[in-house]
mmCIF file of C-alpha atoms in Angstrom:
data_model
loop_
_atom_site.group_PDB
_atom_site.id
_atom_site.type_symbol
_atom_site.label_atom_id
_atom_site.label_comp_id
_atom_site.label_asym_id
_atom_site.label_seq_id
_atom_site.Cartn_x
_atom_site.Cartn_y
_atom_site.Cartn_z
ATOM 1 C CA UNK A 1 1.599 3.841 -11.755
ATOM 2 C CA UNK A 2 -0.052 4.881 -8.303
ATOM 3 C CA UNK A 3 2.123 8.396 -8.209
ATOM 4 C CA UNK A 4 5.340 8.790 -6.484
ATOM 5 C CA UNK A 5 4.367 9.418 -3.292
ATOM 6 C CA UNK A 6 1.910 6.291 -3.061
ATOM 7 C CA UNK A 7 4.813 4.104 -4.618
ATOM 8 C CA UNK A 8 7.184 5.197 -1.939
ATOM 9 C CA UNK A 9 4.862 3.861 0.866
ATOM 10 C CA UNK A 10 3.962 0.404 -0.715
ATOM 11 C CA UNK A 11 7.811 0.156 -0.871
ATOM 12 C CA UNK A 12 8.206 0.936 2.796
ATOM 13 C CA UNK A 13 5.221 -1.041 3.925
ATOM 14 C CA UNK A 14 7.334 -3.941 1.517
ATOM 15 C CA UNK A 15 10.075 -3.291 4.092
ATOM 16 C CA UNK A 16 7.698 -3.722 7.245
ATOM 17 C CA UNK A 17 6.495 -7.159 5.735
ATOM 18 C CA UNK A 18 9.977 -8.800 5.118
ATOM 19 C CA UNK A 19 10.693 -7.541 8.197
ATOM 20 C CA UNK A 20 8.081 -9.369 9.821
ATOM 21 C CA UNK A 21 8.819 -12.108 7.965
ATOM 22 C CA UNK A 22 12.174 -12.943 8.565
ATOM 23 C CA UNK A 23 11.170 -12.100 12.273
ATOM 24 C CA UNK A 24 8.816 -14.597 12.143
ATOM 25 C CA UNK A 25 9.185 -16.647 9.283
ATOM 26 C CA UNK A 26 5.803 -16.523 7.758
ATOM 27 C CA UNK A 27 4.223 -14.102 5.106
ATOM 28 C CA UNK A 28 2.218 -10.668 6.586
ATOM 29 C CA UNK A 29 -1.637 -12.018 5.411
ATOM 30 C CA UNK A 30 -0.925 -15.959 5.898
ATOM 31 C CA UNK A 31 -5.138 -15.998 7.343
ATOM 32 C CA UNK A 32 -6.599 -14.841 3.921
ATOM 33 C CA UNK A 33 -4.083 -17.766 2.030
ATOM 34 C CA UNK A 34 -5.721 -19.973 4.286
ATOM 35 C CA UNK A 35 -9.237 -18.959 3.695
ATOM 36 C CA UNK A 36 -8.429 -19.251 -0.172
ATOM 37 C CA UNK A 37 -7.423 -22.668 0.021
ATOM 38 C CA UNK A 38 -9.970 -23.959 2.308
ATOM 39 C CA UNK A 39 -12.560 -22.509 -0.306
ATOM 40 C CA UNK A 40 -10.905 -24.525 -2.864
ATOM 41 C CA UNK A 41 -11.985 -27.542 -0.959
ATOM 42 C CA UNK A 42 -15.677 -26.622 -0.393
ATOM 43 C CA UNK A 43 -18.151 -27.351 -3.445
ATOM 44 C CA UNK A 44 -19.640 -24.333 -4.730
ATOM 45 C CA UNK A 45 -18.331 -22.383 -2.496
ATOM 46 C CA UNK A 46 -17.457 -18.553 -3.936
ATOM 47 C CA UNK A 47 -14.500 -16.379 -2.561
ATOM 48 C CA UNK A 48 -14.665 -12.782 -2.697
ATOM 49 C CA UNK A 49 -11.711 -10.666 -1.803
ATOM 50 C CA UNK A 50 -13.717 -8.055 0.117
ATOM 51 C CA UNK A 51 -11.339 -4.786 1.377
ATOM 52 C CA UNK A 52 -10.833 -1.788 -0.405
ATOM 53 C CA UNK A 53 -8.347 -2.023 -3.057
ATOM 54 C CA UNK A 54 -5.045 -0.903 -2.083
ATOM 55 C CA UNK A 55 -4.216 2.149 -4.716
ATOM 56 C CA UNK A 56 -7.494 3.709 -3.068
ATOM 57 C CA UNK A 57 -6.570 3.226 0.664
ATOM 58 C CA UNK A 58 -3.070 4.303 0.094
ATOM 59 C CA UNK A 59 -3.904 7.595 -2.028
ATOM 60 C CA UNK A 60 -6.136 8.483 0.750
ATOM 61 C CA UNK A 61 -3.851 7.718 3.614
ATOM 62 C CA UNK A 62 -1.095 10.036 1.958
ATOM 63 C CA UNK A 63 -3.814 12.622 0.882
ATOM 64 C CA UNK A 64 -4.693 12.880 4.926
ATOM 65 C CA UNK A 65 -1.212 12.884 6.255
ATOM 66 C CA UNK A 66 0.326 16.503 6.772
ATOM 67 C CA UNK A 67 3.571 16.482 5.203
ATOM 68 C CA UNK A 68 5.662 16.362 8.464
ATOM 69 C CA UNK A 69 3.455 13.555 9.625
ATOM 70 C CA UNK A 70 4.496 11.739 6.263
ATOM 71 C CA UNK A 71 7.876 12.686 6.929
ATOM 72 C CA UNK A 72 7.618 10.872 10.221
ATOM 73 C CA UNK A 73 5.779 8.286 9.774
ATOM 74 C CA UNK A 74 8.439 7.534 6.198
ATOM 75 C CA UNK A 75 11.017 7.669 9.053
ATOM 76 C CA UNK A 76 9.633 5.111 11.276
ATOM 77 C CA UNK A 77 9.286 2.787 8.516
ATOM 78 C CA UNK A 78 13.116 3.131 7.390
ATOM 79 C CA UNK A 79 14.267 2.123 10.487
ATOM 80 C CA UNK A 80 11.670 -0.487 11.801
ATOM 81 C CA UNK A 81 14.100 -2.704 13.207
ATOM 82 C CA UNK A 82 12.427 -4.058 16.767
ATOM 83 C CA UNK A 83 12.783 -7.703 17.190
ATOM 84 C CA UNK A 84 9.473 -9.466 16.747
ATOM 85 C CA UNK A 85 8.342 -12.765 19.061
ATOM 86 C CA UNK A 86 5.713 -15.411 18.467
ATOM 87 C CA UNK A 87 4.562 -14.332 22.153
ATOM 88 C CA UNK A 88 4.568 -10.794 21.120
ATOM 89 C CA UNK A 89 2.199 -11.796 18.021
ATOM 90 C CA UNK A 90 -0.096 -14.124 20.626
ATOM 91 C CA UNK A 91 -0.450 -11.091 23.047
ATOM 92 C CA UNK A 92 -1.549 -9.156 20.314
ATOM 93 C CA UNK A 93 -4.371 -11.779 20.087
ATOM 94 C CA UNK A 94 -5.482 -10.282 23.474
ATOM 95 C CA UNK A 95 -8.070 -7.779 23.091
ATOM 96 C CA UNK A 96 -7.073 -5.312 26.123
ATOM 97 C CA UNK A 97 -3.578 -4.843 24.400
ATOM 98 C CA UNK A 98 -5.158 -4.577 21.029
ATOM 99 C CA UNK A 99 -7.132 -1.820 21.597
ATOM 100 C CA UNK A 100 -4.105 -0.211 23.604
ATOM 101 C CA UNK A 101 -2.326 -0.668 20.606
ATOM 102 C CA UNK A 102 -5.095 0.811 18.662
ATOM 103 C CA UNK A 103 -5.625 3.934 20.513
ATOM 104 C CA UNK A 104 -1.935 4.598 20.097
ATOM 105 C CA UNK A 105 -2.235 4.617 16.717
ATOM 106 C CA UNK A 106 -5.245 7.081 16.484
ATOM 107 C CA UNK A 107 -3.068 9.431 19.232
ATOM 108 C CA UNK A 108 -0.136 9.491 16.893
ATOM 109 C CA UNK A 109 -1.807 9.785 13.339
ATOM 110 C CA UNK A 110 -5.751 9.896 13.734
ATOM 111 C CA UNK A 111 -6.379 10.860 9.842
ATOM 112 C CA UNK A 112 -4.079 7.587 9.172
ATOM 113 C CA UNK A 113 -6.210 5.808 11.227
ATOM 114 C CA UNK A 114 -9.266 6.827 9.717
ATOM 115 C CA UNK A 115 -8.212 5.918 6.472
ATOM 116 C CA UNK A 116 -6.270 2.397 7.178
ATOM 117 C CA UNK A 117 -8.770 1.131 9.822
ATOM 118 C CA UNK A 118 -12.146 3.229 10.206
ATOM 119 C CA UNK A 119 -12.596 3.321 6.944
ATOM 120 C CA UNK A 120 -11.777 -0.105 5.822
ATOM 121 C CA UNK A 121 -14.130 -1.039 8.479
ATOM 122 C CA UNK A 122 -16.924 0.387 6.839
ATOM 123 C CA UNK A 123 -16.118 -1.094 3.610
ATOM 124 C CA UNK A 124 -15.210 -4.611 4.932
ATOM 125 C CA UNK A 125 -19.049 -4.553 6.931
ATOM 126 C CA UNK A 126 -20.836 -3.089 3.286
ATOM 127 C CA UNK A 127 -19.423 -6.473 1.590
ATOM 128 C CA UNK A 128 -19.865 -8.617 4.154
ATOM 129 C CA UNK A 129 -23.875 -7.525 4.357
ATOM 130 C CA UNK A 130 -23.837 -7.632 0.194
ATOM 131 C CA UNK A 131 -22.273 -11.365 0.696
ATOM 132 C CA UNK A 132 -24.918 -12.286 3.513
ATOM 133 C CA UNK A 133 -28.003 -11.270 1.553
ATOM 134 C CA UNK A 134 -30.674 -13.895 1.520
ATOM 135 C CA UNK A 135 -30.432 -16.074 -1.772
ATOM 136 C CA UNK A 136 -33.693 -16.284 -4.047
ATOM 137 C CA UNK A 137 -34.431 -20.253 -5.324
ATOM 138 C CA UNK A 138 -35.280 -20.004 -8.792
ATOM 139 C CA UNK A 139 -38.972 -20.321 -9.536
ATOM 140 C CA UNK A 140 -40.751 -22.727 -11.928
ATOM 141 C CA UNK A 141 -43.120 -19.439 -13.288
ATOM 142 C CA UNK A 142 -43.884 -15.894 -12.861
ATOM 143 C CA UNK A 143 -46.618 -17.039 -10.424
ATOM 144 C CA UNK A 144 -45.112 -19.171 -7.917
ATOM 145 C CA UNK A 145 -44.298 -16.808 -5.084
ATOM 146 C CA UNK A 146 -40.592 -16.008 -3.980
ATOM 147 C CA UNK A 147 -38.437 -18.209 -1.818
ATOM 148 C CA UNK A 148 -35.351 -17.159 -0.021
ATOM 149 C CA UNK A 149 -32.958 -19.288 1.913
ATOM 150 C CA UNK A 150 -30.043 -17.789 3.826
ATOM 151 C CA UNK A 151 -26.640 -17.072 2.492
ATOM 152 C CA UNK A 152 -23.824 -18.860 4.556
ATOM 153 C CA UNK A 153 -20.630 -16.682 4.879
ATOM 154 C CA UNK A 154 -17.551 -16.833 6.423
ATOM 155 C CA UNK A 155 -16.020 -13.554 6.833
ATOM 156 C CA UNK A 156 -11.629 -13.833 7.278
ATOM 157 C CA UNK A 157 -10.421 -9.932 8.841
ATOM 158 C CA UNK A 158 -8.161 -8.793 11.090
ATOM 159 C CA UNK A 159 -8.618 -8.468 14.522
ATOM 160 C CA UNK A 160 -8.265 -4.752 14.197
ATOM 161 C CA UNK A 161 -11.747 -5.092 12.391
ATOM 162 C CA UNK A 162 -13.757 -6.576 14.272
ATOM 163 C CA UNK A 163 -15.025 -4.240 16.501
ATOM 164 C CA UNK A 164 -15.410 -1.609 13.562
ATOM 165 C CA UNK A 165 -17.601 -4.108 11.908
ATOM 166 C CA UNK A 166 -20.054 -4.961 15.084
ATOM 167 C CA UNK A 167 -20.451 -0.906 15.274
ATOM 168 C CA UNK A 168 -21.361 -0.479 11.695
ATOM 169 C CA UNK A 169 -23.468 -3.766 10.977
ATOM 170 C CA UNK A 170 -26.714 -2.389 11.358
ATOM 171 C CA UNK A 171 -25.996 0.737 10.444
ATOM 172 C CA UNK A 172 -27.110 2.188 6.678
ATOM 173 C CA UNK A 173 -23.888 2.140 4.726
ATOM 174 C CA UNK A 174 -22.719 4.376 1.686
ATOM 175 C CA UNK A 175 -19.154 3.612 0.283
ATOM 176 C CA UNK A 176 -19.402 6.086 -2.338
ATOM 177 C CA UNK A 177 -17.419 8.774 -0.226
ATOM 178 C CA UNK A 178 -14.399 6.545 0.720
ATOM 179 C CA UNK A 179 -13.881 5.301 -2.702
ATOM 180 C CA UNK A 180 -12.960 8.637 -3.644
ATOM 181 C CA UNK A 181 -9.542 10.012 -4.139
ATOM 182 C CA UNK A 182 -9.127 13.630 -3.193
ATOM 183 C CA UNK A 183 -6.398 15.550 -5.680
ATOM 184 C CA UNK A 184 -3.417 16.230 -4.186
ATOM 185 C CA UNK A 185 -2.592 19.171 -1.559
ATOM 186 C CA UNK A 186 -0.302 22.147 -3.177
ATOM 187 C CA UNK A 187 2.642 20.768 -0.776
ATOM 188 C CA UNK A 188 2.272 17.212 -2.814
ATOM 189 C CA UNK A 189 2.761 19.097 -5.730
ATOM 190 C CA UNK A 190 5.533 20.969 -4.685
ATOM 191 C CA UNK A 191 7.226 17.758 -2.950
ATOM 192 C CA UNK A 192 6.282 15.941 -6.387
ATOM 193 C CA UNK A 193 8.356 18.817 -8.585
ATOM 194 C CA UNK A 194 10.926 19.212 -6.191
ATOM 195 C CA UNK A 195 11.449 15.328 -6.062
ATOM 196 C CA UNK A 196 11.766 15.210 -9.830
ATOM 197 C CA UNK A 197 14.233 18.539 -10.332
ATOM 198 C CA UNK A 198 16.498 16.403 -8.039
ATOM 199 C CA UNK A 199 16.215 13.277 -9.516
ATOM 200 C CA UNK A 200 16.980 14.862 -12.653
ATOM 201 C CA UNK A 201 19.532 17.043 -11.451
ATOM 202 C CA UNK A 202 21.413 14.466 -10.061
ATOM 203 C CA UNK A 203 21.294 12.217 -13.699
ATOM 204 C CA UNK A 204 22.250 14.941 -15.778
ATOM 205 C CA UNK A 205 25.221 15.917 -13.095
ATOM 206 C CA UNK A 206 26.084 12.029 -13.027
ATOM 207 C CA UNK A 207 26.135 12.233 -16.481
ATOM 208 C CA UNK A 208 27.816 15.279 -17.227
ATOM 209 C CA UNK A 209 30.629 14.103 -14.635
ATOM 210 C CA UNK A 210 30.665 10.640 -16.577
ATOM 211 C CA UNK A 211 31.372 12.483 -19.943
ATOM 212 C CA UNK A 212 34.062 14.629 -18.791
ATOM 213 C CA UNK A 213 36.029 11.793 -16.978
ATOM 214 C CA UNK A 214 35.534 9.668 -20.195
ATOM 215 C CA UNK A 215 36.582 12.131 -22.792
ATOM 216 C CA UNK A 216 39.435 13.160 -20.651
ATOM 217 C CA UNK A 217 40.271 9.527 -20.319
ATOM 218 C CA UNK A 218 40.428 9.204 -24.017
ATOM 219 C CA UNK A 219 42.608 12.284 -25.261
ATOM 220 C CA UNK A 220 44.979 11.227 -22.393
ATOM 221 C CA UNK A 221 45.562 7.910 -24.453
ATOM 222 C CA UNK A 222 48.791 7.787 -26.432
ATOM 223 C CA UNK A 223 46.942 6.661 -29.679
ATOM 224 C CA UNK A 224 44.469 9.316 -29.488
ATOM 225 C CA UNK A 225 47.259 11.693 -28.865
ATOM 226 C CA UNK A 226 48.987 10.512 -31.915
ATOM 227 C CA UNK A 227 46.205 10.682 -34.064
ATOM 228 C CA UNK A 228 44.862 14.244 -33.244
ATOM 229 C CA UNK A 229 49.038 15.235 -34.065
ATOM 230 C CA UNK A 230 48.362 14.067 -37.195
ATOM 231 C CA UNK A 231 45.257 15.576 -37.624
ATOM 232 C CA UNK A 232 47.127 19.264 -37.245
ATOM 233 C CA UNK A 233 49.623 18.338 -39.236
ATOM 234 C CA UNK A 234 46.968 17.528 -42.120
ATOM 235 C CA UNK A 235 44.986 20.515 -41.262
ATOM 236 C CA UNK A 236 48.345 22.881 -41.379
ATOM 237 C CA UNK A 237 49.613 21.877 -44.822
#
């Protein structure tokens, strides 16, 4: 549904999250599960599933990515296979090693990390203002003057986030630009037809290889045999 390309990550990034879970034996996202069901509990309370959505980030991560640096980074994923602690998670919790492990991330692929992280910060900040606007109590008539009262939020993100969303919070914020998805490069299309001829290629071979072994399988039977002697006998009188 998302093209070929963006389907080929989610599966990969599928792969990094069952990795992590059977590593650690919880689920990749466990804190926003959490927030849901402590909502649940709280009267009136509203829960709004504030990031981008996901066919938006991804077409735009892939759209920034070179192709070698897809190649790569496709690589990596395939054969993720480090052993993962619950001490390596809690040092993670540490903020010097998170932005170590941050700043790697921007060395390696810095238009990957604009797209996963910087990006997502400044949509995660735009819906956590439009959540924290003040609330207007409704008014008996046109003349009574306005009263506000303060929204109470509770923002769940990532640590990753965090400091993306102190740097943008007072800052005037237009999502219009990151909601976009660029069209795809002239190497995605040629990737995108080349992926398909051999897809195809390799059906119609499998196929054609399929027929042949099957049709020779059945004039090598003795019945067959027997009947197509008959048939040239018919055909010759």
């Amino acid at each position: 549904q998302n093209g070929i390309m963006s389907g080929l990550m989610q599966m990969l990034l599928l792969k990094v999250s069952a990795h992590i879970t059977e590593q650690l034996g919880m689920a990749p996202g466990g804190e926003f599960r959490e927030a849901f069901k402590e909502a649940s509990k709280v009267p009136f309370c509203k829960f709004h599933l504030g990031d981008r959505p996901i066919p938006v980030t991804f077409k735009r991560a892939i759209a920034a990515l070179s192709f070698w640096q897809k190649v790569k980074l496709a690589w990596g994923l395939c054969f993720l296979s480090d052993p993962i602690s619950k001490d390596d998670v809690e040092k993670c919790k540490q903020k010097d090693l998170l932005e170590q492990m941050m700043a790697e991330m921007i060395g390696e692929f810095p238009d990957l990390h604009r797209t996963i992280v910087s990006e997502r910060d400044i949509y995660l900040t735009y819906m956590l203002k439009q959540a924290a606007k003040q609330i207007e109590l409704p008014r008996a008539s046109e003349n009574e003057p306005r009263q506000f009262i303060p929204a109470v939020v509770v923002g769940v993100v990532g640590m990753g986030h965090v400091p993306g969303i102190e740097k943008n919070w007072n800052s005037d914020l237009k999502i219009q630009e990151i909601m976009s998805v660029p069209p795809p490069s002239a190497s995605s299309k040629i990737f995108k037809f080349v992926l398909k001829a051999t897809v195809f290629g390799l059906l119609g071979y499998g196929c054609y290889r399929i027929g042949r072994r099957t049709v020779q399988f059945v004039l090598s039977m003795p019945a067959t045999q027997s009947y197509l002697q008959r048939l040239t006998e018919v055909t010759q009188q």
